[in-house]
Coordinates of C-alpha atoms in Angstrom, one line a residue:
M5 CA 92.6 100.9 136.9
S6 CA 95.5 101.3 135.0
T7 CA 98.4 99.0 135.8
R8 CA 101.5 101.1 134.8
R9 CA 104.7 99.8 133.3
A10 CA 108.1 101.0 134.2
H11 CA 110.2 103.3 132.0
P12 CA 112.6 100.9 130.0
G13 CA 115.6 99.7 132.1
A14 CA 113.6 100.7 135.4
P15 CA 112.7 98.0 137.9
H16 CA 109.3 96.2 137.0
G17 CA 106.5 98.4 138.6
V18 CA 108.4 101.6 139.1
R19 CA 106.4 104.4 137.9
K20 CA 107.7 105.6 134.8
P21 CA 108.7 109.2 134.0
P22 CA 105.9 111.2 132.1
L23 CA 105.8 111.4 128.7
H24 CA 107.7 114.4 128.1
D25 CA 111.0 113.4 130.3
G26 CA 114.0 112.2 128.8
P27 CA 115.8 112.7 125.6
F28 CA 112.5 114.3 123.8
A29 CA 112.0 116.7 126.5
S30 CA 111.5 119.8 124.4
T31 CA 108.6 118.0 122.7
P32 CA 105.5 119.4 124.3
Y33 CA 103.4 117.1 126.3
N34 CA 100.0 117.7 124.6
Q35 CA 101.8 117.3 120.9
P36 CA 99.7 115.0 119.2
L37 CA 101.8 111.8 119.1
D38 CA 104.1 111.7 115.8
M39 CA 107.4 111.0 114.4
S40 CA 109.3 113.8 116.2
L41 CA 107.8 112.4 119.6
G42 CA 109.1 109.0 118.8
G43 CA 112.6 110.6 118.1
W44 CA 112.8 109.7 114.5
I45 CA 113.5 113.3 113.0
P46 CA 114.3 116.6 115.2
D47 CA 111.4 117.9 117.2
R48 CA 112.6 121.5 117.1
P49 CA 112.4 123.0 113.3
D50 CA 115.6 125.0 113.7
Q51 CA 117.8 122.2 114.4
L52 CA 116.0 119.9 111.2
A53 CA 116.6 123.5 109.0
D54 CA 120.2 123.4 110.2
W55 CA 120.6 119.7 108.9
I56 CA 118.9 120.3 105.7
D57 CA 121.2 123.5 105.3
K58 CA 124.5 121.1 105.9
I59 CA 123.4 118.6 103.3
L60 CA 122.6 121.1 100.3
K61 CA 126.1 122.6 101.1
E62 CA 127.6 119.2 100.8
L63 CA 125.8 118.5 97.3
K64 CA 127.2 121.5 95.8
K65 CA 130.5 119.2 95.9
H66 CA 128.2 116.2 94.7
K67 CA 127.6 117.0 91.0
E68 CA 126.4 113.7 89.6
I69 CA 124.1 110.8 90.6
E70 CA 125.8 107.6 90.9
N71 CA 124.1 105.1 92.2
P72 CA 122.2 103.0 89.5
A73 CA 118.7 102.7 91.6
V74 CA 118.6 106.7 92.0
I75 CA 119.5 107.2 88.4
G76 CA 116.6 104.6 87.6
F77 CA 114.4 106.5 89.5
K78 CA 115.3 109.8 87.6
N79 CA 115.1 108.0 84.2
A80 CA 111.6 107.1 85.2
I81 CA 110.5 110.5 86.6
E82 CA 111.8 112.1 83.2
S83 CA 110.6 109.5 80.6
D84 CA 106.7 109.4 82.1
P85 CA 105.0 112.8 81.5
E86 CA 102.4 112.0 84.4
L87 CA 105.6 111.8 86.9
F88 CA 107.4 114.4 85.5
M89 CA 104.6 116.8 85.8
G90 CA 104.0 115.2 89.2
F91 CA 107.3 115.7 90.7
H92 CA 107.4 119.2 89.6
R93 CA 103.9 120.1 91.1
L94 CA 105.2 118.2 94.5
F95 CA 107.9 121.1 95.0
D96 CA 105.5 123.9 94.3
S97 CA 104.3 124.5 97.5
V98 CA 107.7 124.4 99.1
P99 CA 109.1 127.9 100.4
E100 CA 112.4 128.9 98.4
S101 CA 114.1 129.2 101.7
D102 CA 113.5 128.5 105.5
P103 CA 113.1 132.0 108.0
L104 CA 116.5 132.2 108.0
G105 CA 116.9 132.6 104.5
R106 CA 118.5 129.2 104.0
P107 CA 117.5 127.2 100.8
Q108 CA 115.2 124.3 100.8
V109 CA 115.0 121.2 98.5
K110 CA 112.7 122.6 96.0
D111 CA 112.7 120.1 92.8
Y112 CA 113.4 116.3 92.0
L113 CA 116.9 116.3 91.0
T114 CA 118.0 118.1 94.2
M115 CA 115.7 115.4 96.0
L116 CA 117.5 112.4 94.0
K117 CA 121.2 113.9 94.9
C118 CA 120.3 113.9 98.5
F119 CA 119.0 110.2 98.1
D120 CA 122.3 109.4 96.2
R121 CA 124.2 110.8 99.1
F122 CA 121.9 108.8 101.6
V123 CA 122.5 105.3 100.5
N124 CA 126.0 105.2 101.2
D125 CA 125.9 106.4 104.7
A126 CA 124.5 104.9 108.3
P127 CA 122.9 107.4 111.2
E128 CA 125.9 108.4 113.6
Y129 CA 124.2 109.1 117.1
N130 CA 123.9 112.8 117.6
P131 CA 123.6 114.1 121.3
D132 CA 121.8 117.1 120.5
F133 CA 119.0 115.7 118.2
L134 CA 118.3 112.6 115.6
V135 CA 117.9 112.6 112.2
F136 CA 116.9 109.2 112.0
L137 CA 115.0 109.2 108.6
P138 CA 117.1 111.3 106.3
F139 CA 114.6 110.7 103.6
T140 CA 111.3 111.8 105.2
A141 CA 113.4 115.1 106.6
I142 CA 113.5 116.0 102.7
M143 CA 110.4 115.1 102.4
Q144 CA 108.3 116.4 104.9
W145 CA 107.2 119.3 103.4
P146 CA 106.0 118.3 99.9
M147 CA 104.4 114.9 101.4
S148 CA 102.5 117.2 104.0
M149 CA 100.6 119.1 100.9
S150 CA 97.5 118.0 99.1
N151 CA 99.4 118.1 95.6
G152 CA 101.8 115.7 97.0
L153 CA 99.3 112.9 97.7
T154 CA 98.6 111.8 94.0
I155 CA 102.1 111.1 93.1
L156 CA 103.2 110.3 96.3
I157 CA 100.7 107.2 96.6
N158 CA 101.3 106.4 92.9
R159 CA 102.3 102.5 92.5
D160 CA 105.4 103.1 89.9
V161 CA 106.5 105.9 92.1
N162 CA 106.7 103.7 95.2
D163 CA 108.4 100.9 93.3
Q164 CA 111.1 103.5 92.5
F165 CA 111.5 104.3 96.3
R166 CA 111.6 100.7 96.9
N167 CA 114.5 100.1 94.5
V168 CA 116.4 103.1 96.3
F169 CA 115.6 101.7 99.9
A170 CA 116.7 98.0 98.9
V171 CA 120.1 99.5 98.2
W172 CA 120.0 101.5 101.7
S173 CA 119.4 98.6 103.5
K174 CA 121.8 96.3 101.7
Y175 CA 124.4 99.0 102.7
L176 CA 122.9 99.1 106.4
S177 CA 123.3 95.6 106.7
S178 CA 126.7 95.5 105.3
P179 CA 130.1 95.5 107.9
E180 CA 130.9 98.9 106.3
S181 CA 127.7 100.3 108.1
A182 CA 129.3 99.5 111.4
W183 CA 131.2 102.3 111.5
V184 CA 128.8 104.4 113.6
L185 CA 129.1 101.5 116.3
T186 CA 131.8 102.8 118.7
E187 CA 131.9 104.2 122.2
N188 CA 133.0 107.7 121.2
A189 CA 130.7 110.8 121.5
K190 CA 129.0 109.9 117.9
G191 CA 129.0 106.4 118.3
W192 CA 125.8 104.4 119.4
L193 CA 127.6 102.3 122.0
G194 CA 129.0 105.5 123.8
E195 CA 128.1 106.7 127.2
A196 CA 125.6 109.1 126.1
A197 CA 123.9 107.1 123.5
M198 CA 123.6 104.1 126.6
Q199 CA 121.8 106.8 128.6
N200 CA 118.8 106.5 126.4
M201 CA 118.7 102.6 126.5
P202 CA 119.4 101.7 130.0
G203 CA 120.3 98.2 130.9
F204 CA 121.5 97.3 127.5
I205 CA 124.1 95.1 127.8
D206 CA 122.2 92.8 130.2
L207 CA 119.0 93.2 127.8
F208 CA 120.4 92.3 124.5
V209 CA 122.9 90.1 123.0
C210 CA 126.1 91.4 122.8
D211 CA 129.7 91.6 124.0
P212 CA 131.6 94.9 124.8
K213 CA 135.0 93.0 124.7
L214 CA 134.1 92.5 120.7
P215 CA 134.5 94.7 118.2
H216 CA 131.5 96.9 118.0
W217 CA 130.2 94.8 120.8
G218 CA 129.7 91.9 118.3
F219 CA 127.3 93.9 115.9
T220 CA 128.2 93.1 112.6
S221 CA 126.2 95.9 111.0
W222 CA 123.9 98.9 111.8
D223 CA 121.2 96.7 110.9
S224 CA 122.2 93.7 113.3
F225 CA 122.5 96.7 116.0
F226 CA 119.1 97.9 115.4
A227 CA 117.4 94.8 115.1
R228 CA 119.2 93.2 118.2
K229 CA 118.3 90.1 119.9
L230 CA 116.9 89.6 123.5
R231 CA 119.0 87.3 125.9
D232 CA 117.1 84.6 126.9
N233 CA 116.4 85.8 130.3
A234 CA 115.2 89.5 129.5
R235 CA 111.6 90.6 129.1
P236 CA 110.0 87.3 130.5
V237 CA 106.3 86.9 129.5
D238 CA 103.8 88.2 131.9
Y239 CA 101.1 85.5 132.9
P240 CA 102.8 82.9 130.4
D241 CA 99.9 80.2 131.3
D242 CA 97.2 82.4 131.8
S243 CA 95.3 83.4 128.2
T244 CA 92.8 86.1 130.1
Y245 CA 96.3 88.2 129.6
I246 CA 97.2 89.6 126.3
A247 CA 100.9 90.1 125.8
S248 CA 102.4 93.1 124.0
A249 CA 103.9 92.3 120.8
C250 CA 106.4 95.2 120.8
E251 CA 108.3 97.5 123.1
S252 CA 106.3 100.5 122.5
K253 CA 104.0 103.4 123.6
V254 CA 100.5 103.1 123.7
L255 CA 99.0 105.2 120.9
R256 CA 95.1 104.5 121.1
Y257 CA 92.6 102.2 121.0
R258 CA 89.2 101.7 119.6
T259 CA 86.2 99.3 119.5
K260 CA 83.4 98.6 117.3
V261 CA 85.5 99.1 114.1
N262 CA 83.8 99.1 110.9
A263 CA 84.8 97.2 107.7
K264 CA 85.3 100.0 105.4
D265 CA 85.2 104.0 106.9
T266 CA 86.8 107.2 105.9
F267 CA 90.3 106.6 107.3
W268 CA 92.0 109.7 105.5
F269 CA 90.3 112.1 107.9
K270 CA 92.9 113.8 109.6
D271 CA 90.9 114.9 112.9
S272 CA 89.2 111.3 113.1
Q273 CA 91.2 108.7 111.3
P274 CA 89.0 105.4 112.0
Y275 CA 90.0 102.4 111.5
S276 CA 88.8 100.8 108.0
L277 CA 89.1 97.1 108.3
V278 CA 89.1 96.0 104.9
H279 CA 91.8 98.3 103.8
M280 CA 93.7 98.0 106.6
L281 CA 94.0 94.3 106.5
A282 CA 93.6 93.8 102.6
D283 CA 92.6 90.5 103.3
P284 CA 89.2 88.6 103.2
L285 CA 89.6 87.5 106.9
A286 CA 88.9 91.3 107.8
N287 CA 85.5 90.1 108.0
S288 CA 85.9 88.1 111.0
F289 CA 87.1 91.3 112.6
I290 CA 84.1 93.9 112.2
G291 CA 82.8 95.5 115.2
G292 CA 85.9 94.4 117.1
T293 CA 88.9 95.9 118.6
V294 CA 92.2 97.6 117.3
Y295 CA 95.1 98.6 120.0
Q296 CA 97.9 100.4 118.3
A297 CA 101.4 101.4 119.8
F298 CA 104.3 103.1 118.3
L299 CA 108.1 102.6 118.8
S300 CA 111.0 104.9 119.4
P301 CA 114.3 104.2 117.6
Y302 CA 115.8 103.6 121.2
Y303 CA 113.3 100.4 121.3
Y304 CA 113.5 96.8 121.1
H305 CA 112.5 96.2 117.0
R306 CA 111.3 92.5 117.4
W307 CA 107.7 91.3 117.5
H308 CA 106.7 88.7 119.9
A309 CA 103.4 86.7 119.8
P310 CA 100.5 88.4 122.0
V311 CA 98.6 85.0 122.4
T312 CA 99.4 81.0 122.5
G313 CA 97.9 79.9 119.2
T314 CA 98.4 78.6 115.6
I315 CA 99.5 81.1 112.6
V316 CA 96.6 81.0 110.2
K317 CA 98.1 83.4 107.5
A318 CA 101.1 85.7 107.0
L319 CA 101.9 87.8 104.7
V320 CA 103.5 91.6 103.7
V321 CA 101.6 94.0 102.0
E322 CA 103.2 96.4 99.9
G323 CA 102.4 99.9 100.6
T324 CA 103.3 103.6 100.2
Y325 CA 106.2 105.2 101.7
F326 CA 105.7 108.9 102.0
A327 CA 101.9 109.3 101.3
G328 CA 100.3 111.3 104.1
I329 CA 96.9 112.9 104.6
P330 CA 97.7 116.3 102.9
E331 CA 97.0 119.6 104.8
D332 CA 95.1 122.3 103.2
S333 CA 97.9 124.9 103.8
P334 CA 101.8 124.5 104.3
P335 CA 102.4 123.1 107.6
S336 CA 103.3 125.7 110.4
P337 CA 106.8 125.8 111.2
D338 CA 106.8 123.7 114.8
L339 CA 105.5 120.9 112.7
V340 CA 106.7 117.9 110.8
A341 CA 105.3 115.6 108.4
F342 CA 103.2 112.7 109.6
Q343 CA 101.6 114.7 112.8
G344 CA 99.4 112.0 114.2
Q345 CA 99.1 110.2 111.1
Q346 CA 99.9 106.8 112.3
P347 CA 96.7 105.1 112.4
F348 CA 96.3 106.4 108.7
L349 CA 99.5 104.8 107.9
T350 CA 98.2 101.6 109.0
H351 CA 95.9 101.6 105.8
V352 CA 98.5 102.4 103.2
A353 CA 102.1 102.0 104.5
T354 CA 104.0 98.7 104.1
R355 CA 102.8 96.2 106.8
A356 CA 102.9 92.7 107.9
L357 CA 99.9 90.5 108.6
I358 CA 99.9 87.7 111.0
F359 CA 96.8 86.0 111.6
I360 CA 96.7 84.0 114.9
L361 CA 93.9 81.6 115.8
A362 CA 94.5 81.8 119.6
D363 CA 93.9 78.3 121.7
D364 CA 91.5 80.4 124.1
A365 CA 88.1 80.1 122.2
R366 CA 87.2 83.5 123.8
I367 CA 90.1 85.4 121.9
G368 CA 89.6 83.3 118.5
L369 CA 91.2 84.7 115.4
M370 CA 93.1 88.0 116.0
C371 CA 96.0 89.6 114.0
F372 CA 99.3 91.3 114.4
I373 CA 99.9 94.4 112.2
G374 CA 103.6 95.3 111.6
V375 CA 103.7 98.7 110.0
G376 CA 107.0 100.0 108.5
M377 CA 106.7 103.6 107.9
V378 CA 108.7 105.9 105.5
E379 CA 112.0 105.0 104.4
V380 CA 113.3 100.9 104.1
S381 CA 109.9 100.0 106.0
S382 CA 111.1 96.4 106.3
C383 CA 109.1 94.2 107.8
D384 CA 110.7 90.6 108.2
I385 CA 108.2 87.8 109.1
T386 CA 109.9 84.9 110.7
V387 CA 106.7 82.5 111.1
H388 CA 104.7 80.5 108.6
A389 CA 101.1 79.4 108.2
G390 CA 100.6 76.3 110.2
Q391 CA 103.2 76.8 112.7
R392 CA 102.4 76.8 116.5
V393 CA 103.5 79.7 118.7
Q394 CA 103.9 80.1 122.4
K395 CA 102.5 83.7 124.1
G396 CA 105.6 85.7 124.0
D397 CA 107.6 83.7 121.1
E398 CA 109.2 85.8 118.3
I399 CA 107.1 86.1 115.3
G400 CA 109.4 88.5 113.0
S401 CA 111.1 92.2 113.1
F402 CA 111.1 95.5 111.9
H403 CA 114.5 96.8 110.1
F404 CA 115.5 100.2 109.6
G405 CA 112.5 102.7 109.3
G406 CA 109.8 104.0 111.4
S407 CA 107.5 101.7 112.9
T408 CA 104.3 101.3 114.3
H409 CA 102.0 98.2 115.2
A410 CA 98.4 97.1 115.6
L411 CA 96.5 94.0 117.5
V412 CA 93.1 93.5 116.0
F413 CA 90.5 91.6 117.7
G414 CA 87.0 90.3 116.7
P415 CA 83.5 91.9 118.2
Q416 CA 83.4 88.8 120.6
V417 CA 86.3 90.1 122.4
K418 CA 85.9 92.2 125.7
L419 CA 89.4 94.0 126.8
Q420 CA 90.3 95.8 129.6
F421 CA 93.5 97.8 128.6
L422 CA 96.2 97.9 131.6
E423 CA 97.7 100.9 129.9
E424 CA 96.9 104.7 128.9
E425 CA 97.5 106.5 126.0
G426 CA 100.9 107.5 125.8
D427 CA 102.1 104.8 128.6
Y428 CA 105.4 102.7 127.7
V429 CA 105.1 98.8 127.5
N430 CA 107.7 96.3 127.8
V431 CA 107.5 93.6 125.0
R432 CA 106.2 90.6 126.7
S433 CA 104.6 92.2 129.6
A434 CA 100.3 92.0 129.8
C435 CA 98.9 95.2 127.9
A436 CA 95.4 94.0 128.3
K437 CA 93.0 91.5 129.9
L438 CA 89.8 89.4 128.9
V439 CA 86.9 90.7 130.5

């Protein structure tokens, strides 16, 4: 029987609201788990179209690209015939206008002008919808189509994206980005925003008496720290229980996972250990189990050790940013990019791998995977090989960007999962037990 967890901020053990309650109520309950359901971009196409229309109108006053990283991206495209041709084809399938006749982003120069605008901006809270991932909102059409995959999986292209996102990440970590951390209607510390983050002051290190509640930048708010007494570890001395590494909603779990599999099939997306783990240690997990869960922008974004043990290896695998499983035809107006593609992204996106040898021999070697999806995708590992960790210790963090994570266990580990798909799980609470 599943042991249900409370909704964030609710008393421990209280039945949480259904998946379709709360700030994302307009998302159908049976819609695949995607970026929209996580709240990263609007779940209503008319809202997204309104936002794109607003951005394109602003760009009419924004004639020249100014940021050196974006200029470098432009030069890379125009100096390489393969990239030049690829970026023209990238936008071939995008319609000239949306259903209301408003223009779309139809060429790489407009794309780059949008990027140039975004790198010096921080996301305001919007009480109606969120455009947390502005780059993804611009790229959602081309990255959903088959003619986009070849160019968006290109290493040189992803190096250029990485350069641009490094600039944005620097801004989001600067004091200038704290302008969105206010208590007004569009501020992240305001009453409307806080309704989505109940118990915030008691849970997180902050001081409402200080400017911006003590947060020095947007990133310091996004990657905020828990107070010492918040989110205690379930069963800290009982290794039978596995702790949730992140505050997240369960996506799915799979057993008898193969070393290699066709993970790019959209309808099934099996896990392919060799590609997902990108390390010789992948052989230790053949026939094992993968548990995956995803994070909302409102959630806590630091990672914690699911077991007590020793760090064997910790590394970041640089990957793609906007490569997704292509559609056979243009996506319907009510869908957004990356619809149900989080398992695929564990194989190709930038990700942190932390291998832990558990003290409990019944678990042995396991792996935490932190997947930084789309823009920024910053995975910050704070532990190192040889380090001892106790269940619940902090091991790293996501910085701004979409995110999902997975726990991987060997074939000898038999688990009973305590949550169902779609259930919310507190960080450091029990998500599974050995059987």
